[in-house]
Short mmCIF file of C-alpha atoms in Angstrom, two decimals:
data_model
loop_
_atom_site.label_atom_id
_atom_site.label_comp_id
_atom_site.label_asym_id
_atom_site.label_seq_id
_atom_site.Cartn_x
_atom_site.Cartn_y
_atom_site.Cartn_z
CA UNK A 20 34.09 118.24 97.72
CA UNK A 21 35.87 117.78 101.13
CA UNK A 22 39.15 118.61 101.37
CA UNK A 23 42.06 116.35 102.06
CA UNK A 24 44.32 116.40 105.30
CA UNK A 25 45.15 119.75 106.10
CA UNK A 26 49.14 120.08 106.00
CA UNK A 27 49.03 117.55 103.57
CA UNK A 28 50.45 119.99 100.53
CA UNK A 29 53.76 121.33 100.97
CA UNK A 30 55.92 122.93 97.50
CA UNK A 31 58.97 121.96 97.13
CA UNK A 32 61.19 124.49 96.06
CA UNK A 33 65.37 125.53 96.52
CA UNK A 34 65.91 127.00 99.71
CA UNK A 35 66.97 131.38 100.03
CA UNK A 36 69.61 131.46 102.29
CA UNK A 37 69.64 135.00 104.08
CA UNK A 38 72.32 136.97 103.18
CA UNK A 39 74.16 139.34 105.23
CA UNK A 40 72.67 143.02 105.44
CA UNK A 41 75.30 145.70 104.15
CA UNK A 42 76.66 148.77 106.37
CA UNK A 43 74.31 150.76 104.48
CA UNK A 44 71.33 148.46 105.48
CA UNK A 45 71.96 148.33 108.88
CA UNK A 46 72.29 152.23 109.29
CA UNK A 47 68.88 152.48 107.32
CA UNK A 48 67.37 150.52 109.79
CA UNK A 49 69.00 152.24 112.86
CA UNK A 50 68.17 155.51 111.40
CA UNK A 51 64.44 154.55 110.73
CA UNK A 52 63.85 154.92 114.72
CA UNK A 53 61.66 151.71 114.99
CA UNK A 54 61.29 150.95 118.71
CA UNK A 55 59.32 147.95 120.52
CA UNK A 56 57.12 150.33 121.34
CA UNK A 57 55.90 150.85 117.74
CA UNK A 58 56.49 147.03 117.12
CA UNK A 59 53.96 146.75 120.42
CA UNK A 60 51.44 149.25 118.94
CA UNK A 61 51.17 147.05 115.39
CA UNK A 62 50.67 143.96 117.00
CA UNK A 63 47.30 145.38 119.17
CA UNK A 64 46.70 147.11 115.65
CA UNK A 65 46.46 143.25 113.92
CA UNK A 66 45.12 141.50 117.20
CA UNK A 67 42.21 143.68 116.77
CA UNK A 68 41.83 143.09 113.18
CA UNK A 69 37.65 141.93 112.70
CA UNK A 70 37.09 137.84 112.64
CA UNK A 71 35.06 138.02 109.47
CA UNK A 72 37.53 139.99 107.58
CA UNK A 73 40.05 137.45 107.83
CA UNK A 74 39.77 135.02 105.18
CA UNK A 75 37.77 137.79 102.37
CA UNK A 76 41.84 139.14 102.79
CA UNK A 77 43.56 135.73 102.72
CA UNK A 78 41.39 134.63 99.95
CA UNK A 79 42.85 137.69 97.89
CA UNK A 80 46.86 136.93 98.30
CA UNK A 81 48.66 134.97 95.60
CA UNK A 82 47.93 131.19 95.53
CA UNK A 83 51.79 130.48 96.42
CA UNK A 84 51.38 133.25 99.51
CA UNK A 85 48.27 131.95 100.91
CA UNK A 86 50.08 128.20 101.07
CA UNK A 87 53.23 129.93 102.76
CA UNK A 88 50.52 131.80 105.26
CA UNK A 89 49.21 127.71 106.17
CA UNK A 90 52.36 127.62 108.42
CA UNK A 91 51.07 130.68 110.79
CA UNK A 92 48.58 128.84 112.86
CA UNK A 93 46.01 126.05 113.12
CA UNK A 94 43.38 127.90 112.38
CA UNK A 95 44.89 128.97 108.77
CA UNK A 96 46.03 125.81 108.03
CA UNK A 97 42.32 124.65 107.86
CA UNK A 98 41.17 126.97 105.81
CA UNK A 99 41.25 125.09 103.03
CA UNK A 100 38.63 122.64 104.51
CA UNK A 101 36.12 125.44 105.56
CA UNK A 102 33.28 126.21 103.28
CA UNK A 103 32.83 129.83 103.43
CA UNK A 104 36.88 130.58 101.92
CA UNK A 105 35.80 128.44 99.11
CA UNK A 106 33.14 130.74 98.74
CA UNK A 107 35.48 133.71 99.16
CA UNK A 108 38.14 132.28 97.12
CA UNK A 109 35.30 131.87 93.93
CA UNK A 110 34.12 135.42 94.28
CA UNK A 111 37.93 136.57 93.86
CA UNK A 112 38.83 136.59 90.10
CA UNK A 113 42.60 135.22 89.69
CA UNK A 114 44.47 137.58 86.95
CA UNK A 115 47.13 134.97 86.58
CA UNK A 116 45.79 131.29 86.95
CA UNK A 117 47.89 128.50 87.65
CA UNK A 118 48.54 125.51 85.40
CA UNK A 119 48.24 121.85 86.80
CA UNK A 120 50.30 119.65 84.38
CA UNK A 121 51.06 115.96 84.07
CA UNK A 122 53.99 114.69 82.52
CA UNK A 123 54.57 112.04 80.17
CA UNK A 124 56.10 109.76 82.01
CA UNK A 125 54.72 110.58 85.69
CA UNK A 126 50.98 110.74 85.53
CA UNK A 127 50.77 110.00 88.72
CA UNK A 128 52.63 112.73 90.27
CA UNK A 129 51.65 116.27 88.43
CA UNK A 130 53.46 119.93 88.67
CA UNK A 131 51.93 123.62 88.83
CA UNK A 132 52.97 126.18 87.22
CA UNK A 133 52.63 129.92 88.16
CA UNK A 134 52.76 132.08 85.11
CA UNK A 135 53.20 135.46 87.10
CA UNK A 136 56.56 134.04 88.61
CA UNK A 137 57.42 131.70 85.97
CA UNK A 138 58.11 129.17 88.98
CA UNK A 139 57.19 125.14 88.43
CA UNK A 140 56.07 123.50 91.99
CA UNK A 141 56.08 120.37 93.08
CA UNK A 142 53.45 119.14 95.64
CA UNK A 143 55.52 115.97 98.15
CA UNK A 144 52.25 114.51 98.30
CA UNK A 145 49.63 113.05 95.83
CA UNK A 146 45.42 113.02 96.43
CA UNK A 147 46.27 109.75 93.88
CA UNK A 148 46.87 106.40 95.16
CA UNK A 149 50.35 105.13 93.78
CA UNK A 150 48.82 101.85 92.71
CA UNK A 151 46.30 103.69 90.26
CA UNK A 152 47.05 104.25 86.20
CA UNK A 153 45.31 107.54 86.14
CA UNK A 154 44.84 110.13 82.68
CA UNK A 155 43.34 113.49 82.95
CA UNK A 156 40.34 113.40 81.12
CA UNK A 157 38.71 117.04 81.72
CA UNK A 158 39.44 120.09 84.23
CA UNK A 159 37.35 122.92 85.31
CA UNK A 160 36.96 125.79 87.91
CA UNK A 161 40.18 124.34 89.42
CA UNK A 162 38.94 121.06 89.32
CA UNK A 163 40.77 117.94 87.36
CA UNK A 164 39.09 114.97 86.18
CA UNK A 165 40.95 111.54 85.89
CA UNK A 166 40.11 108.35 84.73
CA UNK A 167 41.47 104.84 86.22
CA UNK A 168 42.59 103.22 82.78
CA UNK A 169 42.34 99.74 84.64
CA UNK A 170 39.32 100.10 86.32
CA UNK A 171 37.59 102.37 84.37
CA UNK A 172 36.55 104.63 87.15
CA UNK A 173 36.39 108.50 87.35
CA UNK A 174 37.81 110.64 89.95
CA UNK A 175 37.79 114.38 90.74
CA UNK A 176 40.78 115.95 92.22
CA UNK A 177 41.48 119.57 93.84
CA UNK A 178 45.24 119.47 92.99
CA UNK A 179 45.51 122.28 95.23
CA UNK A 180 44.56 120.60 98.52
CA UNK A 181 45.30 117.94 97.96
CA UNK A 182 41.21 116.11 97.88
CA UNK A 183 39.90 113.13 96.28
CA UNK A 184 36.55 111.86 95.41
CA UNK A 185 35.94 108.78 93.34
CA UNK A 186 32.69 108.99 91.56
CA UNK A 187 30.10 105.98 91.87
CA UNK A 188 29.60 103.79 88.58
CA UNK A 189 28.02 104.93 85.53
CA UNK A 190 25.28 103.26 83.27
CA UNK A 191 27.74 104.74 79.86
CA UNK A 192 30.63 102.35 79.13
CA UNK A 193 34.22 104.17 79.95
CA UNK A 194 36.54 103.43 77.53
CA UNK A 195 39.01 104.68 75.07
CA UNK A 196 36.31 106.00 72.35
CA UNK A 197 34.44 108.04 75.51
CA UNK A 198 34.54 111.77 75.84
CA UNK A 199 34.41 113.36 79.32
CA UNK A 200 33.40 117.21 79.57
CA UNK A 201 33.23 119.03 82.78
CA UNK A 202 31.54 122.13 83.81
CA UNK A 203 31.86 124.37 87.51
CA UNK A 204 29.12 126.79 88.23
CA UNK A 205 28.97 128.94 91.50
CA UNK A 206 25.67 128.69 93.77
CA UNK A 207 25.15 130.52 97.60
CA UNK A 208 26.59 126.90 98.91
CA UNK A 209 29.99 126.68 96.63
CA UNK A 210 30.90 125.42 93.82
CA UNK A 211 28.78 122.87 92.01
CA UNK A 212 30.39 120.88 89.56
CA UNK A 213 28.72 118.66 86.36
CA UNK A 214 30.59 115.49 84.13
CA UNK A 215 28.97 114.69 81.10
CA UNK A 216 30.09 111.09 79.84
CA UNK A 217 29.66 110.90 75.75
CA UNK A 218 30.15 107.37 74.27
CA UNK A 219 30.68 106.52 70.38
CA UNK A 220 27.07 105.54 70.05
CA UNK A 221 25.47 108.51 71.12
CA UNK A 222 24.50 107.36 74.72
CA UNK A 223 25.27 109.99 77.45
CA UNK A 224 25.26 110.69 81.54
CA UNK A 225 25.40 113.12 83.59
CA UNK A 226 27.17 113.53 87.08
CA UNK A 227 26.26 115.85 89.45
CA UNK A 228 28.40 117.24 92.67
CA UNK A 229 24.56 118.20 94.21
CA UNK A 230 23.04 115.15 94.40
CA UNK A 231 26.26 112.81 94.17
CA UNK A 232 24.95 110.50 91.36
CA UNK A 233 24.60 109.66 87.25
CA UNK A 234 21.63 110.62 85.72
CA UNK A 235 20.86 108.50 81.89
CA UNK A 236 19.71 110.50 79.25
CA UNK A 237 19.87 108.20 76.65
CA UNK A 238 21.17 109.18 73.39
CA UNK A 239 21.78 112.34 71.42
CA UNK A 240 19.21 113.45 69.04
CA UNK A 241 19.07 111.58 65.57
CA UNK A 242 20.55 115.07 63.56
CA UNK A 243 24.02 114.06 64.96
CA UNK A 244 26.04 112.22 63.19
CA UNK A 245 27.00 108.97 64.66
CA UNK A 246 29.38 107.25 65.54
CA UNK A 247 31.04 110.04 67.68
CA UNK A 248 34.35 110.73 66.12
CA UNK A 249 35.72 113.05 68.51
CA UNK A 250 39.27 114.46 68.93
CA UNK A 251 40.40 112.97 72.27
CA UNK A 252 43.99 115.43 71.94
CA UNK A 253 41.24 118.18 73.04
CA UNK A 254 39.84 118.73 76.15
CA UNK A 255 36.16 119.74 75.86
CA UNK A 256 36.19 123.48 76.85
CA UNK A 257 33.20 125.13 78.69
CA UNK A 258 31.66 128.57 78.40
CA UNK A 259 28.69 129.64 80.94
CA UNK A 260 26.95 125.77 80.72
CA UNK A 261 28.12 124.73 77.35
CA UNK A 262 30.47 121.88 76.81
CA UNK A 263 32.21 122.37 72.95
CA UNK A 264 33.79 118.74 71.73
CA UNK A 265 36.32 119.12 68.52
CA UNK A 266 34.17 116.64 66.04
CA UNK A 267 36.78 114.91 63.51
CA UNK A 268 33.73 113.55 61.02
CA UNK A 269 32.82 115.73 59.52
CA UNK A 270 34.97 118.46 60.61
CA UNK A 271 33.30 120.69 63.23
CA UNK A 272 32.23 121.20 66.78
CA UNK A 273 29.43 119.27 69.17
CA UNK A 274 28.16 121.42 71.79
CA UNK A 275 25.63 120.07 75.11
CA UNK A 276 24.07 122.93 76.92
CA UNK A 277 24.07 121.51 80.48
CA UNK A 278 21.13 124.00 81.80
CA UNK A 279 19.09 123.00 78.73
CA UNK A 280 19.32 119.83 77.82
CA UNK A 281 20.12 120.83 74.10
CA UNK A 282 22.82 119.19 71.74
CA UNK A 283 24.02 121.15 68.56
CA UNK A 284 26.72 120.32 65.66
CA UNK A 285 28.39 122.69 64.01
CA UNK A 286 30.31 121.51 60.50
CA UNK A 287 33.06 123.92 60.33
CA UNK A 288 36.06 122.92 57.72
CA UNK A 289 39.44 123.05 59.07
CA UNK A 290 42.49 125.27 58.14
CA UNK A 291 44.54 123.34 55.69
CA UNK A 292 47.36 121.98 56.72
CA UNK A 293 46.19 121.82 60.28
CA UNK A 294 47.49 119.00 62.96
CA UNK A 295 47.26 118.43 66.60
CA UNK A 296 44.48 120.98 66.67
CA UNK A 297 43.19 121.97 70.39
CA UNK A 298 40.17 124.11 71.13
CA UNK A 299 40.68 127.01 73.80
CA UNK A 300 38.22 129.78 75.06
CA UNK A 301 38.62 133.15 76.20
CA UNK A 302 35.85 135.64 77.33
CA UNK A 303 33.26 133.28 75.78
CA UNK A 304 34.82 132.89 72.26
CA UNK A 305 36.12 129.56 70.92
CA UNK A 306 39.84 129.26 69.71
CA UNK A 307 41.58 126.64 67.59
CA UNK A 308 45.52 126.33 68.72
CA UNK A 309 47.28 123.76 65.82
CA UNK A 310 50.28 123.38 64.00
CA UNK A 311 50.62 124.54 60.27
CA UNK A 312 53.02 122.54 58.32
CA UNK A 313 53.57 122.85 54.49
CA UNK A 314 57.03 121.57 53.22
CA UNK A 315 59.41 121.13 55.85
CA UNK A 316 58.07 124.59 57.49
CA UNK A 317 56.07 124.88 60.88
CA UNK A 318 54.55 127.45 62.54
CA UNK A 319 52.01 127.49 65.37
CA UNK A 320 49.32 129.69 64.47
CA UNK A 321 45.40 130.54 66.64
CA UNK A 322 41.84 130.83 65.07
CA UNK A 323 38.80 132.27 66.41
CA UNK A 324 35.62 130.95 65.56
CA UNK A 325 33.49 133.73 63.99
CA UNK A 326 30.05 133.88 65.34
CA UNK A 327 28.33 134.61 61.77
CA UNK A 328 29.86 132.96 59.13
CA UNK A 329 30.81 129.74 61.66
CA UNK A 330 34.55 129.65 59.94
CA UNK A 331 37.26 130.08 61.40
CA UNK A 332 39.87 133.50 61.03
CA UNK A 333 43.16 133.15 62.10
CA UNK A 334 44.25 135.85 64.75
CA UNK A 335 47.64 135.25 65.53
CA UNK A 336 50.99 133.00 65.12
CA UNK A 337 53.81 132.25 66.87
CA UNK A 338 56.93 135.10 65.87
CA UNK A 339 58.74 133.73 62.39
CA UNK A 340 61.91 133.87 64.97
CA UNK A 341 60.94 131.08 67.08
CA UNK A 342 59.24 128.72 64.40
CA UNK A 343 62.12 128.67 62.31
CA UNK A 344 63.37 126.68 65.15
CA UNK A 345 61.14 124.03 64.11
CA UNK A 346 62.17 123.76 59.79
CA UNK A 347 62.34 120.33 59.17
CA UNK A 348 61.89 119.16 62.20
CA UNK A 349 58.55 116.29 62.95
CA UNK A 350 57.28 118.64 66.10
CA UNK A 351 54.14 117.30 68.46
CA UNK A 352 51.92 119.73 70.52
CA UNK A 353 50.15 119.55 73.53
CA UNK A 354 47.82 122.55 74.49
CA UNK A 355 46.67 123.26 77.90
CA UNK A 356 43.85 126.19 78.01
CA UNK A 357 43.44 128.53 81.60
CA UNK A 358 41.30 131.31 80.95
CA UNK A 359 42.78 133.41 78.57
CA UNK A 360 46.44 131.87 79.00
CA UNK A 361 47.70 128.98 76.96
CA UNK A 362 50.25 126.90 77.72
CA UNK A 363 52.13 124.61 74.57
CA UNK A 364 54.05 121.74 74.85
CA UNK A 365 56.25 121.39 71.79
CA UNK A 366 58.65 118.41 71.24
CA UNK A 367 60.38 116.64 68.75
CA UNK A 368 63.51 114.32 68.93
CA UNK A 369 65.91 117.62 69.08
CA UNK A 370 63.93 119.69 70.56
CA UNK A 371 61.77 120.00 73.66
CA UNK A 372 60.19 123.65 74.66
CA UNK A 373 57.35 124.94 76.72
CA UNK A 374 55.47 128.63 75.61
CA UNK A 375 52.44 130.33 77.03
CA UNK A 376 50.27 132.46 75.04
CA UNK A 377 48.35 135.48 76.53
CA UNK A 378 45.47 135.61 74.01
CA UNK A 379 44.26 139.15 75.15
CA UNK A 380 47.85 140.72 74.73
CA UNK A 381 48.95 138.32 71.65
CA UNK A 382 52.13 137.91 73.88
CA UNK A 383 54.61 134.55 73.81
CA UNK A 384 56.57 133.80 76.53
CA UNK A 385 58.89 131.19 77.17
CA UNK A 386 58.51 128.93 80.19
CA UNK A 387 61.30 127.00 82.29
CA UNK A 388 61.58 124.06 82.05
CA UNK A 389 59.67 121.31 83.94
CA UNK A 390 61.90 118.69 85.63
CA UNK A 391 61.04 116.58 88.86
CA UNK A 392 62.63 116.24 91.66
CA UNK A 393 65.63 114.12 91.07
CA UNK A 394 64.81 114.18 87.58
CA UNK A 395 67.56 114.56 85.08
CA UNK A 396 65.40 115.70 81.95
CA UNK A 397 63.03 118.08 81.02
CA UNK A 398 59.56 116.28 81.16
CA UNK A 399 56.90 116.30 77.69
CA UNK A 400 53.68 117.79 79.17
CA UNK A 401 51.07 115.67 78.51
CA UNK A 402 48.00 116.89 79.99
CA UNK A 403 46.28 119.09 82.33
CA UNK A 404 44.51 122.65 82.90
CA UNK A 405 44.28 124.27 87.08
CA UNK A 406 42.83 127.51 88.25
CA UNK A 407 42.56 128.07 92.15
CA UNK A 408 38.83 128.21 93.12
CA UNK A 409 36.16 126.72 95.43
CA UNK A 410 35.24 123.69 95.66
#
């Protein structure tokens, strides 16, 4: 997908003024013996630095880095719209992926957050026209979905650069009862990127970045149960070429393998207790991320889906410390899923609190909160999943 205006993406963030350097400081440096001769020497060292080596190193610096780095020259301010960093930038894996959220009451306007510096950021500029009512409907490979509510139509957004691309029409009916699942998969060229469209009845479509157009398949195969009773509170997640749906009746998952062709159902009873379940993936196994509530107690608790028995086995829960700040209290979730890092947006009427979730270290940390610029409150995330990559 073609990037946007280059320079278009600037993060707003509170100015560092410099401070003054102490005695001690400025005798350090005196003392170091630092002369524009060595200064001289460096700079021939850098001007000789190879061409092609240039953006496999850029493409390796921190997301928030590389956009400082834009302001150096022309020539790195358009990386973003060459072909071969994408490339570069997919073949680098990112330990600590960045979060692209949407809040409640500004969906047209969203905020990154980077979970190594526990920063929010706040692009100036939005890919999305002002004029459009847009909801995130699925998000891969660094890739966000939306969908038009007034005019029905889909478009896929690089948050990062800011790009837009509005997809052409589709045979499938959009509406409110229609899943959307999205899949990114790497090829010599880039990044390729798949939509599957699932209506209520069974009918289904297929986008494709490749050849830029909808492909009918018809409907799913007479073993699933119809109508499609899907949980629309979950993002589908993908694993390899698999899109997994949360399936309300009866309880379970629906799965599509993209490469395939092949639907499957899976009737798998849910915890008791369980609301505002979410599914979430790491290292190719599913998670389920809900709230347990019995009484006037809550506690946010994760489930792995077990590979023989198809039940789930709870793994962890949030600390008994921070639930209790939810007794008796009528809490809503949101869960945002990044590779191995989840992000939770709890809220009730006295309460309003964002947590990640490291599901390889089992660790909970709280996260700032998010407020716009010129905001006075902390924003409800509503929706919303980011990691850097080619595209």
């Amino acid at each position: 997908m073609a990037a946007g205006k280059s320079g278009s993406f600037r993060m707003m963030e509170p100015l560092k003024h410099a401070s003054k350097k102490s005695r001690r400081e400025r005798s350090r440096g005196k003392s170091s013996g630092r002369s524009s001769s060595d200064e001289a020497m460096e700079q021939q060292i850098w001007k000789d630095l190879p061409e092609d080596l240039f953006e496999p190193v850029i493409a390796r610096l921190p997301i928030a880095t590389f956009f400082r780095f834009r302001t150096v020259c022309q020539r790195w301010n358009s990386l973003l719209n060459s072909q071969s960093f994408s490339q570069h930038c997919a073949q680098v894996p990112q330990a600590n992926p960045w979060f692209y959220t949407v809040t409640r009451e500004h969906t047209n306007s969203g905020a990154m957050y980077d979970p190594s510096m526990k920063k929010w950021y706040h692009p100036n500029t939005s890919a999305l026209p002002a004029e459009l009512i847009v909801l995130p409907v699925a998000s891969a490979g660094g890739l966000v979905c939306f969908l038009d509510v007034c005019s029905q139509n889909l478009y896929v957004c690089n948050p990062l650069t800011p790009s837009l691309k509005e997809l052409p029409a589709c045979s499938v009916r959009v509406g409110s009862r229609t899943a959307v699942g999205m899949s990114v998969n790497e090829n010599p060229t880039g990044a390729v990127y798949r939509i599957l469209l699932v209506g209520y009845d069974g009918e289904y479509e297929i986008y494709d970045s490749v050849t830029k157009s909808w492909s009918y398949h018809g409907n799913m195969p007479a073993d699933i149960k119809l109508p499609l009773i899907l949980n629309f509170g979950s993002q589908a997640i993908s694993i390899d070429s698999t899109l997994y749906f949360m399936h309300l009746d009866p309880e379970g998952i629906v799965s599509y393998n993209m490469a395939t062709g092949v639907w499957l159902q899976y009737i798998i009873p849910a915890p008791l207790h369980l609301i505002n379940p979410t599914l979430a993936e790491c290292d190719g196994r599913i998670l389920l991320v809900g709230l347990l509530t019995k009484n006037a107690a809550t506690c946010i608790c994760i489930w792995e889906l077990q590979k023989m028995t198809f039940l789930w086995k709870e793994v962890d829960r949030m600390p008994n410390v921070w639930c209790l700040d939810f007794y008796g209290k009528h809490v809503r979730m949101t869960c945002l899923g990044n590779k191995g890092l989840l992000m939770l947006s709890l809220m009730s009427r006295q309460m309003n609190r964002l947590v990640t979730y490291n599901i390889a270290s089992k660790e909970w940390v709280k996260v700032p909160g998010c407020v716009v610029p010129h905001g006075k409150k902390r924003q409800w995330i509503a929706h919303g999943a980011l990691q850097l990559a080619g595209c």
